[in-house]
Short mmCIF file of C-alpha atoms in Angstrom, two decimals:
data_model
loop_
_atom_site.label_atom_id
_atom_site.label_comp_id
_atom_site.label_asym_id
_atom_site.label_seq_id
_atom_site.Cartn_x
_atom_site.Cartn_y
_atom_site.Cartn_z
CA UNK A 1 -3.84 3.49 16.89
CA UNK A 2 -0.79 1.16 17.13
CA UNK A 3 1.56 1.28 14.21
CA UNK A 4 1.55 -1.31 11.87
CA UNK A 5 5.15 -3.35 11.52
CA UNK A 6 6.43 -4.11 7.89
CA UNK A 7 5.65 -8.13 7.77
CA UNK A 8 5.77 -10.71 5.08
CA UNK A 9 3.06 -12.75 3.35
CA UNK A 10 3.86 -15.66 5.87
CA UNK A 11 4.00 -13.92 9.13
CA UNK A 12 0.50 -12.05 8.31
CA UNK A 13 -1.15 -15.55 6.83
CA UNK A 14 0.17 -17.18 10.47
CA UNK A 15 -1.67 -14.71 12.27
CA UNK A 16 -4.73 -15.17 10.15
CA UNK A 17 -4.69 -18.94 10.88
CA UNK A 18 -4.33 -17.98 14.96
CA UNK A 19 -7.71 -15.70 14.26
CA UNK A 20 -9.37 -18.56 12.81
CA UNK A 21 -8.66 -18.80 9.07
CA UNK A 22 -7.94 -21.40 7.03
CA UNK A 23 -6.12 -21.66 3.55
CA UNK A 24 -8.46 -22.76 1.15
CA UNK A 25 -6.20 -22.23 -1.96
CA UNK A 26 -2.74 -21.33 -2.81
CA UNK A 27 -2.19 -19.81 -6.18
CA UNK A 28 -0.71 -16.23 -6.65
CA UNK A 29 -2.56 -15.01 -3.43
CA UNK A 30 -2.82 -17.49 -0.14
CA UNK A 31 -7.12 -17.28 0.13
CA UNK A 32 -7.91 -18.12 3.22
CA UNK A 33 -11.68 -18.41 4.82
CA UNK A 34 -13.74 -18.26 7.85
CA UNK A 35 -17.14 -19.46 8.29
CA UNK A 36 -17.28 -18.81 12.07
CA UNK A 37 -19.32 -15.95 13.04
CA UNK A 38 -21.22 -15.68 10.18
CA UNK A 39 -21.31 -14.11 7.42
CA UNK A 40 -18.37 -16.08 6.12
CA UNK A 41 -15.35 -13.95 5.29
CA UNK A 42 -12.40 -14.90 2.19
CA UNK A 43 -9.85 -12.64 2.16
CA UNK A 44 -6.63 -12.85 0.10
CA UNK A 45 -3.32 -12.12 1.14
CA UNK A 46 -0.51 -11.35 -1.61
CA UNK A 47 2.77 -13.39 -2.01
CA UNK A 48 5.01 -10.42 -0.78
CA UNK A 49 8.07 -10.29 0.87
CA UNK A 50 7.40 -7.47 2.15
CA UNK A 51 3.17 -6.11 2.65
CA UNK A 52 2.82 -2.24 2.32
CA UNK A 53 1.34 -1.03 4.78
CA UNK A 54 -1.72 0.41 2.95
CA UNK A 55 -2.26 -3.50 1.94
CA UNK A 56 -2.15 -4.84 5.44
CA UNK A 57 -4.66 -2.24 6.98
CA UNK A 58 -6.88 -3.69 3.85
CA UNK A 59 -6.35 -7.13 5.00
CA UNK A 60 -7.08 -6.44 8.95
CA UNK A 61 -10.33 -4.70 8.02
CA UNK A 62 -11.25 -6.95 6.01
CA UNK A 63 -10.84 -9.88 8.78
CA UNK A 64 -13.00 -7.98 11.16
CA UNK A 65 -9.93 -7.30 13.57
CA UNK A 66 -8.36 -4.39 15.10
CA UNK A 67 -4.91 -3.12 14.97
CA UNK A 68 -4.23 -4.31 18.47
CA UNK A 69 -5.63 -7.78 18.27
CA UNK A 70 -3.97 -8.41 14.69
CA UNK A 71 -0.34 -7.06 17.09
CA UNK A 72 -1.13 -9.76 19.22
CA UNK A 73 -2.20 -12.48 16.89
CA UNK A 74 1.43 -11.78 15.91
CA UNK A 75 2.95 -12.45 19.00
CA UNK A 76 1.40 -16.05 19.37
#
């Protein structure tokens, strides 16, 4: 398992978008939403400078995406 880099709220919302995501609303958390492959997946991403770690893993799971391919959504 690849370790997880500390990231902000806009650098793990950017790689979101590359998987796919939109932002559907932008109020204390960015929600953003996929509808493609069902079933349709919200998740919400805090307005942190910094994500814990703990809180990112949540967010990656919950997005349906590896370690790896969340890495290399980074890098786009």
């Amino acid at each position: 398992m690849s370790k997880l880099p500390v990231i902000s709220w806009q650098e793990c919302v950017d790689a979101l978008i590359n998987a796919g995501f939109v932002v559907v609303r932008e109020e204390g958390h960015i929600i953003l939403r996929r509808s493609d492959p069902p079933p349709a997946k919200t998740i919400p991403v805090p307005k942190h400078k910094e994500l814990k770690k703990g809180t990112l893993r949540g967010i990656i799971r919950q997005a349906g995406l590896s370690v790896e391919e969340f890495m290399e959504l980074l890098d786009q």
